[in-house]
């Protein structure tokens, strides 16, 4: 396959990996906020 295409597909794969990692980090923060609100008796 064309080397330029492969290089750009690798870039896409790397970006997808970073997006996935950031979404996991966001989910962790959202979960933590939910637990804090529950402990404080605040609406979730």
PDB file of C-alpha atoms in Angstrom:
ATOM      1  CA  UNK A   1       0.000   0.000   0.000  1.00  0.00           C
ATOM      2  CA  UNK A   2       1.056   3.585  -0.536  1.00  0.00           C
ATOM      3  CA  UNK A   3       3.495   4.725   2.168  1.00  0.00           C
ATOM      4  CA  UNK A   4       1.765   8.118   2.500  1.00  0.00           C
ATOM      5  CA  UNK A   5      -1.557   6.426   3.168  1.00  0.00           C
ATOM      6  CA  UNK A   6      -0.020   4.114   5.773  1.00  0.00           C
ATOM      7  CA  UNK A   7       1.671   7.034   7.513  1.00  0.00           C
ATOM      8  CA  UNK A   8      -1.608   8.925   7.747  1.00  0.00           C
ATOM      9  CA  UNK A   9      -3.473   5.849   8.944  1.00  0.00           C
ATOM     10  CA  UNK A  10      -0.906   5.580  11.740  1.00  0.00           C
ATOM     11  CA  UNK A  11      -1.589   9.209  12.626  1.00  0.00           C
ATOM     12  CA  UNK A  12      -5.307   8.449  12.793  1.00  0.00           C
ATOM     13  CA  UNK A  13      -4.672   5.403  14.988  1.00  0.00           C
ATOM     14  CA  UNK A  14      -2.545   7.507  17.353  1.00  0.00           C
ATOM     15  CA  UNK A  15      -5.210  10.210  17.536  1.00  0.00           C
ATOM     16  CA  UNK A  16      -7.892   7.593  18.223  1.00  0.00           C
ATOM     17  CA  UNK A  17      -5.786   6.171  21.046  1.00  0.00           C
ATOM     18  CA  UNK A  18      -5.361   9.618  22.602  1.00  0.00           C
ATOM     19  CA  UNK A  19      -9.089  10.331  22.318  1.00  0.00           C
ATOM     20  CA  UNK A  20      -9.893   7.013  23.997  1.00  0.00           C
ATOM     21  CA  UNK A  21      -7.455   7.715  26.851  1.00  0.00           C
ATOM     22  CA  UNK A  22      -8.943  11.188  27.370  1.00  0.00           C
ATOM     23  CA  UNK A  23     -12.466   9.773  27.426  1.00  0.00           C
ATOM     24  CA  UNK A  24     -11.408   7.292  30.113  1.00  0.00           C
ATOM     25  CA  UNK A  25      -9.884  10.134  32.137  1.00  0.00           C
ATOM     26  CA  UNK A  26     -13.090  12.158  31.749  1.00  0.00           C
ATOM     27  CA  UNK A  27     -15.205   9.186  32.831  1.00  0.00           C
ATOM     28  CA  UNK A  28     -13.052   8.803  35.936  1.00  0.00           C
ATOM     29  CA  UNK A  29     -13.543  12.478  36.837  1.00  0.00           C
ATOM     30  CA  UNK A  30     -17.305  12.300  36.235  1.00  0.00           C
ATOM     31  CA  UNK A  31     -17.549   9.203  38.422  1.00  0.00           C
ATOM     32  CA  UNK A  32     -15.571  10.909  41.191  1.00  0.00           C
ATOM     33  CA  UNK A  33     -17.880  13.939  41.078  1.00  0.00           C
ATOM     34  CA  UNK A  34     -20.899  11.640  41.280  1.00  0.00           C
ATOM     35  CA  UNK A  35     -19.504   9.947  44.390  1.00  0.00           C
ATOM     36  CA  UNK A  36     -18.703  13.291  46.039  1.00  0.00           C
ATOM     37  CA  UNK A  37     -22.181  14.649  45.305  1.00  0.00           C
ATOM     38  CA  UNK A  38     -23.763  11.485  46.690  1.00  0.00           C
ATOM     39  CA  UNK A  39     -21.685  11.751  49.893  1.00  0.00           C
ATOM     40  CA  UNK A  40     -22.630  15.419  50.277  1.00  0.00           C
ATOM     41  CA  UNK A  41     -26.318  14.755  49.629  1.00  0.00           C
ATOM     42  CA  UNK A  42     -26.304  16.885  46.495  1.00  0.00           C
ATOM     43  CA  UNK A  43     -28.396  16.118  43.425  1.00  0.00           C
ATOM     44  CA  UNK A  44     -26.524  14.063  40.897  1.00  0.00           C
TER      45      UNK A  44
END
